[in-house]
Amino acid sequence: MKRSRFIHHTALAGAGLSLSSLPSCAPKSAPRNDGPSPEPFAFEESTIAELQQAMDAGQLTSVALTRAHLQRIESLDHQGPRLNAVIALNPEALAIAESLDQERRAGKTRGPFHGLPVLVKDNLDTHDRMSTTAGSLALADSIAPRDSTVVERLRAAGLVILGKTNLSEWANFRSHHSTSGWSGLGGQTRNPYCLDRDPSGSSSGSAAAVAANFAPLAIGTETNGSIVSPSSCCGVVGIKPTVGLVSRAGIIPISSSQDTAGPIARTVTDAAALLAIILGDDPRDAATQRSLGKTANHIASLLAPQPMPTARLGIARRHFQLHPQVDPVFEKALNDLRGMGAHLIDPIQLPSLAALRGADQRVMLYEFKAGLNDYFTSLGSQAQVKNLDDLIAFNQREAAKELRLFGQEILIEAARMGPLTDPDYLEAKAHCQKWSEALEALMDEHQLDAIIAPTRGPAATLDIIHGDHGLGGISSYPAIAGLPHITVPCGHIFGLPVGLSFFGRAWSEPTLVNIALAFEQATHARQAPKFLSTLEIPESL
């Protein structure tokens, strides 16, 4: 980034923007894109290295950077195209930025993220003046008793929690007919590439916000596709870590077997660096004990990734055949990988998802009930709902707001489940484990560094009648097995971005990041969004 851009921007930002003038939640009115294109943004597509270089040179302050991103959110999320990606702004953001500037002036910096803004999905606890809601009106006034471990680590690294992002309510585990990016509290998040398109979910707001340059970084969460799918549809990089690498303490749960938090950014390097500061063991989450002895190497590798073009990659060919208009983009990606020197084993045959016989869904239902009830208990007496049954009853009372677009049949199914000692749960969990071992055995058989496939097809149109629909995706494989997964932009279909997925063995994040970085540097496929009202159809069609 040119020095003159930062100097010019700092002067503009100094004019000031009162945080109190910004709404605490994104409005729910229809999007508008009938005016001129958004004003040029001085920090458009800025990387972490560029921002820190400007701060180190005294050309930029955290206050100016924070204020600029708040202004960007006001002009594009609350006005203009109205993406509805940010559900709440942090009223303390500018004060936090000022304290970090004071530390810098005193000669103290906390690392590469000192003073930079970050957005977090609104299912991560923050013990501050923001609620943690999962997008539900039932938690609209819920203040967490302490920060989630991920948020604690963000603050310790010197990041400014700018606000919270909208999401598919209850992380898309409420209805079989839901619309990704919609929550009762936050309304419908829009895709910044095309406003009538699905942003995908459940980390919809996190991916859309990073794509739209509302923040350089965001945190999402995933149980099955909720980081990688919106990242693919919104043209950004998303990393779903090995389950147990990142603590889930203080995150509203779905499945203890599959849940994880992870980073979303515009480049592989930035996403990897963000992962490096949130990973690590935590006594509040027993699953992280599996990461002991692995984190030191992870941190060093993720903070300084090195391109790895000579990888052995298994091609999940069956998942490439999506649509005649879409397939050429992914075939080009394979040719790009060949040109980089990668050795492609094409095809490989993944274990059948049908062989699971629904065991993965049963595991999630059991674990959702147990985990959500425990989360409500952690809130203490201030919680408006005390358990899953209370939540279902709340939604029925507030049906005009909560159930006006789709139902809560998944909540009802989960409420019927027994305890985690139930033989049916134990059998389903063992079945998933055996299936997962077959997936890792396949990687061993072919000596693979990673398996690749399209993350999913391009964003479908929003459909409040039929709910989500699309061209399929690959996320279930690494999700059910608890394996790491990264998606990187690889091209566009009539202006809609699509991502290419790389997933591998447990604890192979550094390898996957290096492969993804090599692909990113060879293709430079990401393009900034244009906030189109609807898809532009070429005249030749």
XYZ file of C-alpha atoms in Angstrom:
541
model
C 0.000 0.000 0.000
C 1.333 3.404 -0.960
C 2.448 5.711 1.826
C 0.435 8.620 0.379
C -2.785 6.624 0.740
C -2.253 6.200 4.472
C -1.327 9.828 5.039
C -4.364 10.993 3.060
C -6.646 8.598 4.891
C -5.352 9.529 8.336
C -6.157 13.150 7.634
C -9.680 12.227 6.538
C -10.281 9.927 9.490
C -9.162 12.640 11.860
C -12.373 14.476 11.078
C -13.985 11.993 13.488
C -16.948 9.702 13.609
C -18.954 9.385 16.798
C -19.418 5.738 17.698
C -22.546 6.645 19.621
C -24.125 7.747 16.337
C -23.901 4.234 14.892
C -26.740 1.747 15.411
C -26.008 -1.186 17.717
C -27.611 -3.709 15.394
C -27.838 -3.893 11.626
C -31.196 -2.739 10.233
C -33.504 -5.255 8.650
C -34.781 -3.177 5.733
C -34.271 -4.252 2.133
C -30.900 -3.629 0.491
C -30.394 -0.662 -1.770
C -27.930 -0.388 -4.607
C -29.517 2.264 -6.782
C -26.961 4.961 -6.059
C -23.351 5.481 -7.089
C -20.651 2.911 -6.399
C -19.174 2.950 -2.890
C -16.574 5.636 -2.249
C -12.958 4.484 -2.603
C -11.697 3.071 0.669
C -8.121 3.823 1.667
C -7.685 0.382 3.219
C -9.309 -1.603 0.414
C -7.774 -5.109 0.389
C -5.075 -4.067 2.883
C -3.031 -6.877 4.392
C -1.818 -7.197 7.965
C 1.772 -6.551 6.894
C 0.799 -3.348 5.059
C -1.193 -2.010 7.980
C 1.534 -2.759 10.509
C 4.162 -1.202 8.259
C 2.157 2.011 8.178
C 1.736 1.963 11.964
C 5.433 1.305 12.528
C 6.252 4.235 10.248
C 3.955 6.552 12.205
C 1.642 7.037 9.209
C -1.360 5.354 10.823
C -2.860 4.923 14.275
C -5.199 2.282 15.595
C -7.796 4.968 16.318
C -7.716 6.176 12.702
C -7.888 2.617 11.355
C -10.718 1.653 13.698
C -12.672 4.804 12.898
C -12.252 4.216 9.162
C -13.677 0.707 9.387
C -16.581 1.891 11.534
C -17.297 4.487 8.870
C -17.114 1.802 6.189
C -19.641 -0.306 8.111
C -21.944 2.684 8.499
C -21.849 3.501 4.785
C -22.211 -0.038 3.380
C -23.750 -2.195 6.101
C -26.258 0.213 7.627
C -26.750 2.300 4.489
C -25.968 1.841 0.801
C -26.219 -1.839 -0.153
C -27.074 -2.715 3.474
C -25.257 -6.003 3.759
C -26.509 -6.638 7.296
C -23.237 -8.408 8.078
C -22.585 -6.714 11.430
C -25.130 -7.419 14.151
C -23.544 -5.215 16.841
C -20.739 -2.662 17.139
C -18.461 -2.467 20.140
C -19.102 0.856 21.928
C -15.617 0.603 23.443
C -13.778 0.040 20.157
C -12.291 3.520 19.849
C -11.275 3.608 23.510
C -9.518 0.258 23.129
C -7.774 1.521 19.995
C -6.591 4.618 21.860
C -5.141 2.513 24.685
C -3.263 0.408 22.138
C -1.935 3.560 20.487
C -0.691 4.691 23.882
C 1.133 1.368 24.288
C 2.767 1.833 20.894
C 3.847 5.371 21.745
C 5.394 3.992 24.932
C 7.447 1.557 22.863
C 5.346 -1.527 23.568
C 3.682 -3.590 20.856
C 2.087 -6.982 21.324
C 2.962 -8.444 17.929
C 1.824 -8.306 14.306
C -1.825 -7.622 15.175
C -1.299 -4.733 17.583
C -4.044 -2.153 17.063
C -5.803 -3.897 14.169
C -9.594 -4.365 14.068
C -11.255 -7.772 14.033
C -14.903 -8.860 13.906
C -16.151 -11.958 15.727
C -19.166 -14.101 15.033
C -21.990 -13.500 17.484
C -21.785 -16.919 19.070
C -18.447 -16.156 20.762
C -18.778 -14.825 24.296
C -17.460 -11.340 24.932
C -17.575 -10.016 28.483
C -18.147 -6.388 27.583
C -21.060 -4.164 26.598
C -22.069 -6.405 23.697
C -24.537 -9.272 24.009
C -23.752 -12.778 22.780
C -26.873 -13.965 21.009
C -26.367 -16.629 18.313
C -28.764 -14.338 16.419
C -31.671 -15.270 18.686
C -34.055 -12.841 20.341
C -33.966 -15.193 23.344
C -30.406 -13.982 24.065
C -30.811 -10.385 22.924
C -29.755 -9.011 26.328
C -27.386 -11.803 27.354
C -24.008 -10.561 28.631
C -21.510 -13.404 28.936
C -19.892 -13.852 32.374
C -16.416 -13.910 30.759
C -14.739 -13.788 27.363
C -14.495 -16.911 25.275
C -10.926 -18.205 25.156
C -10.617 -17.147 21.512
C -11.635 -13.579 22.372
C -9.221 -13.552 25.331
C -6.426 -14.441 22.925
C -7.493 -11.818 20.396
C -7.414 -9.128 23.075
C -4.050 -10.330 24.388
C -2.605 -10.052 20.871
C -3.656 -6.401 20.716
C -6.598 -6.717 18.378
C -9.524 -4.309 18.643
C -12.839 -6.176 18.835
C -14.727 -3.975 16.398
C -18.067 -5.712 16.770
C -19.966 -8.916 16.178
C -21.167 -10.415 12.936
C -24.581 -11.694 12.004
C -24.990 -15.422 11.454
C -27.476 -18.078 10.569
C -29.415 -18.286 13.823
C -28.099 -20.958 16.216
C -25.329 -21.495 13.656
C -27.826 -22.906 11.131
C -28.971 -25.684 13.453
C -32.614 -24.723 13.858
C -34.512 -25.771 10.718
C -34.050 -28.019 7.701
C -35.467 -25.236 5.512
C -33.467 -22.271 6.771
C -31.998 -19.432 4.747
C -28.296 -18.969 5.449
C -27.367 -15.649 6.985
C -30.787 -14.992 8.528
C -31.332 -14.540 12.236
C -34.320 -13.311 14.199
C -32.207 -10.613 15.791
C -30.038 -9.532 12.856
C -32.181 -10.157 9.789
C -30.749 -11.338 6.463
C -27.065 -10.977 5.631
C -26.447 -10.259 1.941
C -23.695 -11.483 -0.331
C -21.481 -8.471 -1.197
C -20.893 -9.739 -4.725
C -24.598 -9.853 -5.531
C -27.164 -8.701 -3.019
C -29.901 -11.153 -3.961
C -27.529 -14.091 -3.484
C -26.955 -16.365 -0.523
C -23.870 -15.456 1.568
C -23.921 -19.065 2.820
C -23.709 -19.924 6.473
C -23.488 -19.997 9.296
C -20.508 -17.614 9.531
C -22.270 -15.489 6.927
C -21.591 -12.101 8.459
C -17.929 -12.859 9.157
C -17.198 -13.825 5.544
C -19.316 -11.053 4.000
C -17.743 -8.430 6.270
C -14.175 -9.396 5.406
C -15.032 -9.541 1.696
C -16.572 -6.052 1.907
C -13.538 -4.642 3.766
C -15.449 -3.973 6.998
C -12.421 -5.437 8.795
C -9.252 -7.118 7.612
C -9.967 -10.154 9.793
C -12.848 -12.065 11.329
C -13.515 -15.147 13.402
C -16.069 -17.706 12.313
C -17.123 -21.070 13.694
C -17.809 -24.340 11.939
C -19.546 -27.601 12.667
C -20.028 -28.614 9.030
C -19.142 -26.020 6.399
C -19.907 -22.901 8.394
C -16.475 -21.317 7.847
C -15.484 -22.680 4.460
C -18.843 -22.415 2.706
C -19.463 -18.680 3.341
C -15.786 -18.001 2.677
C -16.119 -19.653 -0.723
C -19.338 -17.804 -1.597
C -17.903 -14.467 -0.423
C -14.513 -14.806 -2.109
C -12.272 -14.975 0.960
C -9.953 -17.427 2.708
C -11.347 -19.529 5.552
C -9.577 -22.092 7.729
C -11.434 -24.787 9.665
C -8.804 -26.222 12.047
C -8.453 -29.737 13.396
C -10.999 -30.169 16.183
C -9.039 -29.566 19.385
C -6.517 -27.094 17.979
C -8.638 -24.071 18.979
C -10.586 -23.867 22.224
C -14.393 -23.850 22.069
C -14.764 -22.532 25.630
C -17.262 -19.700 25.681
C -18.649 -20.473 22.215
C -22.332 -21.354 21.885
C -22.129 -25.021 20.824
C -23.626 -27.460 18.392
C -21.396 -30.539 18.493
C -18.453 -31.225 20.761
C -17.268 -33.758 18.163
C -17.149 -31.281 15.287
C -17.254 -27.678 16.540
C -14.293 -25.349 16.105
C -13.576 -21.661 15.635
C -11.302 -20.460 12.850
C -10.044 -17.418 10.958
C -11.439 -15.657 7.894
C -9.277 -13.198 5.953
C -8.597 -11.986 2.425
C -5.238 -13.748 2.089
C -3.850 -17.098 3.153
C -0.989 -15.429 5.037
C -3.338 -13.280 7.110
C -5.688 -16.174 7.890
C -2.767 -18.381 8.926
C -1.302 -15.690 11.187
C -4.675 -15.179 12.876
C -4.977 -18.919 13.462
C -1.533 -18.894 15.081
C -2.667 -16.568 17.870
C -5.950 -18.301 18.740
C -4.763 -21.928 18.812
C -3.473 -23.794 21.860
C -4.561 -25.930 24.774
C -7.075 -24.649 27.284
C -8.190 -26.238 30.572
C -11.711 -25.021 29.780
C -11.901 -27.334 26.742
C -10.711 -30.918 27.232
C -10.515 -31.506 23.477
C -7.535 -29.147 23.258
C -5.426 -31.565 25.287
C -4.987 -33.483 22.029
C -3.032 -30.534 20.646
C -0.333 -30.661 23.338
C 3.118 -30.835 21.782
C 1.878 -29.686 18.392
C 1.249 -25.981 18.862
C 4.831 -24.665 18.917
C 5.500 -25.987 15.420
C 2.095 -24.772 14.267
C 2.679 -21.231 15.498
C 6.122 -20.917 13.897
C 4.911 -22.383 10.597
C 1.694 -20.392 10.423
C 3.394 -17.079 11.149
C 5.885 -17.665 8.320
C 4.204 -19.912 5.718
C 6.272 -21.125 2.763
C 4.677 -22.049 -0.581
C 4.640 -25.801 -1.243
C 4.060 -26.411 -4.951
C 5.275 -30.044 -5.089
C 2.517 -31.570 -2.970
C 0.748 -34.883 -3.646
C -2.914 -34.014 -4.021
C -5.827 -36.413 -4.284
C -8.580 -35.236 -6.631
C -12.081 -35.958 -5.344
C -13.222 -36.040 -8.970
C -16.859 -36.922 -8.277
C -17.266 -33.620 -6.437
C -15.970 -31.572 -9.369
C -18.932 -32.282 -11.625
C -21.217 -29.473 -10.493
C -22.573 -27.660 -13.557
C -21.466 -27.051 -17.179
C -20.894 -23.352 -16.455
C -19.020 -24.052 -13.224
C -16.827 -27.032 -14.060
C -14.320 -25.134 -16.286
C -13.286 -22.909 -13.373
C -12.276 -25.903 -11.292
C -10.632 -27.687 -14.223
C -8.515 -24.565 -14.707
C -7.556 -24.767 -11.027
C -6.328 -28.330 -11.568
C -4.269 -27.182 -14.547
C -2.839 -24.374 -12.419
C -1.807 -26.911 -9.786
C -0.169 -29.111 -12.408
C 1.671 -26.082 -13.734
C 2.968 -25.361 -10.238
C 4.506 -28.828 -10.058
C 1.917 -30.520 -7.850
C 1.483 -34.266 -8.352
C -2.221 -34.995 -8.828
C -3.659 -38.418 -8.049
C -6.779 -38.246 -10.177
C -9.243 -39.546 -9.207
C -9.519 -40.825 -5.665
C -12.710 -42.316 -4.272
C -13.832 -40.904 -0.916
C -15.798 -43.027 1.564
C -19.525 -42.816 0.984
C -21.472 -40.359 3.126
C -24.454 -42.680 2.728
C -22.480 -45.277 4.680
C -22.865 -43.100 7.768
C -26.609 -43.906 7.767
C -27.369 -40.609 9.483
C -25.031 -41.281 12.429
C -23.412 -37.851 12.056
C -26.776 -36.087 12.382
C -27.716 -38.153 15.448
C -24.413 -37.289 17.110
C -25.019 -33.583 16.499
C -28.562 -33.720 17.881
C -27.449 -35.431 21.098
C -24.475 -33.135 21.568
C -26.439 -30.005 20.730
C -28.942 -30.667 23.503
C -26.249 -31.407 26.069
C -23.974 -28.559 25.032
C -26.672 -25.920 24.718
C -28.162 -26.786 28.103
C -24.686 -26.488 29.634
C -24.208 -23.118 27.932
C -27.495 -21.778 29.301
C -26.449 -22.937 32.765
C -23.150 -21.034 32.416
C -25.082 -17.784 31.976
C -26.477 -18.025 35.502
C -29.638 -16.359 36.738
C -29.615 -13.616 34.078
C -30.490 -16.104 31.302
C -33.966 -15.584 29.857
C -34.067 -19.267 28.839
C -32.648 -22.034 31.031
C -32.615 -25.000 28.651
C -33.544 -26.186 25.164
C -37.201 -26.686 26.106
C -37.359 -23.070 27.288
C -35.876 -21.929 23.983
C -38.468 -23.836 21.976
C -41.239 -22.316 24.090
C -39.743 -18.831 23.680
C -39.724 -19.195 19.908
C -43.335 -20.311 19.943
C -44.302 -17.243 21.984
C -42.323 -15.010 19.633
C -43.370 -16.871 16.491
C -44.228 -13.655 14.626
C -40.556 -12.667 14.823
C -38.651 -15.920 15.218
C -40.678 -18.371 13.141
C -42.014 -16.151 10.390
C -39.687 -17.553 7.703
C -38.994 -21.113 8.838
C -39.479 -23.390 11.817
C -37.458 -24.961 14.614
C -37.812 -28.651 13.839
C -34.111 -29.342 14.553
C -34.472 -27.851 18.034
C -37.495 -30.062 18.629
C -35.637 -33.158 17.368
C -32.689 -32.388 19.644
C -34.942 -31.878 22.677
C -36.187 -35.471 22.294
C -32.686 -36.913 22.587
C -31.440 -38.622 25.718
C -28.181 -38.081 27.628
C -24.695 -38.670 26.212
C -24.685 -42.055 27.933
C -27.506 -43.261 25.659
C -26.444 -46.417 23.717
C -27.823 -44.928 20.501
C -25.490 -41.930 20.855
C -22.476 -44.078 21.688
C -23.159 -46.344 18.716
C -23.565 -43.378 16.349
C -20.366 -41.772 17.601
C -18.408 -45.014 17.176
C -19.791 -45.384 13.648
C -18.598 -41.872 12.746
C -15.177 -42.644 14.188
C -14.818 -45.801 12.090
C -15.882 -43.891 8.954
C -13.343 -41.161 9.748
C -10.552 -43.702 10.086
C -11.333 -44.922 6.553
C -10.910 -41.369 5.262
C -7.486 -41.008 6.861
C -6.516 -44.497 5.633
C -7.243 -43.316 2.097
C -4.750 -40.478 2.546
C -2.168 -42.934 3.837
C -2.776 -45.320 0.942
C -2.002 -42.636 -1.646
C 0.571 -40.791 0.512
C -1.412 -37.586 0.091
C -0.512 -34.175 1.436
C -4.110 -33.062 0.874
C -7.380 -33.882 -0.846
C -8.847 -31.185 -3.082
C -12.328 -30.454 -4.401
C -14.582 -27.476 -5.020
C -15.633 -26.039 -1.675
C -19.113 -25.630 -3.148
C -20.781 -24.078 -6.168
C -21.398 -20.349 -6.557
C -23.945 -18.617 -4.332
C -27.562 -19.462 -5.057
C -30.331 -16.891 -4.983
C -31.882 -16.141 -1.613
C -35.086 -18.113 -1.254
C -37.252 -17.561 1.816
C -39.801 -20.120 0.598
C -37.644 -23.153 -0.149
C -34.608 -22.227 1.944
C -31.000 -22.907 1.012
C -30.157 -24.680 -2.208
C -27.023 -25.007 -4.270
C -24.682 -27.277 -6.185
C -23.236 -29.315 -3.327
C -19.963 -29.131 -1.439
C -17.134 -31.071 0.188
C -17.275 -29.807 3.783
C -18.898 -32.874 5.358
C -15.820 -35.060 4.929
C -13.317 -33.076 7.027
C -16.093 -31.857 9.331
C -17.304 -35.284 10.437
C -13.718 -36.542 10.754
C -12.589 -33.429 12.669
C -9.868 -32.727 10.082
C -8.398 -29.363 8.987
C -9.802 -27.681 5.884
C -8.883 -24.481 4.057
C -10.700 -22.786 1.176
C -9.054 -20.302 -1.186
C -10.663 -18.222 -3.973
C -10.078 -19.937 -7.327
C -12.284 -18.097 -9.807
C -15.658 -16.571 -10.622
C -18.869 -17.621 -12.347
C -20.548 -14.549 -13.882
C -18.994 -12.480 -11.113
C -19.816 -14.894 -8.270
C -16.730 -16.253 -6.466
C -16.006 -19.918 -5.859
C -13.363 -21.474 -3.640
C -11.102 -24.481 -3.915
C -10.772 -26.699 -0.837
C -7.706 -28.435 0.555
C -8.142 -30.788 3.506
C -5.813 -33.290 5.107
C -4.853 -35.307 8.159
C -5.326 -34.084 11.705
C -2.814 -31.415 12.735
C -1.676 -30.788 9.131
C -2.611 -27.091 9.114
C 0.924 -25.881 8.211
C 1.038 -28.195 5.189
C -2.409 -27.144 3.999
C -1.583 -23.467 4.455
C 1.611 -23.839 2.425
C -0.224 -25.581 -0.419
C -3.012 -22.989 -0.364
C -0.478 -20.152 -0.304
C 1.282 -21.532 -3.387
C -2.060 -21.783 -5.192
C -3.052 -18.260 -4.152
C 0.249 -16.778 -5.326
C 0.007 -18.609 -8.656
C -3.574 -17.606 -9.428
C -4.389 -14.312 -7.618
C -8.034 -15.242 -8.104
C -9.630 -12.977 -5.491
C -11.491 -9.913 -6.769
C -13.153 -7.298 -4.561
C -16.982 -7.312 -4.602
C -19.061 -4.858 -6.642
C -22.272 -4.971 -4.546
C -24.454 -5.757 -7.582
C -28.206 -5.677 -7.014
C -28.657 -8.826 -9.077
C -26.550 -11.034 -11.302
C -25.432 -9.453 -14.562
C -26.345 -11.798 -17.420
C -23.907 -11.573 -20.339
C -25.459 -10.398 -23.609
C -24.078 -13.465 -25.350
C -26.400 -15.784 -23.413
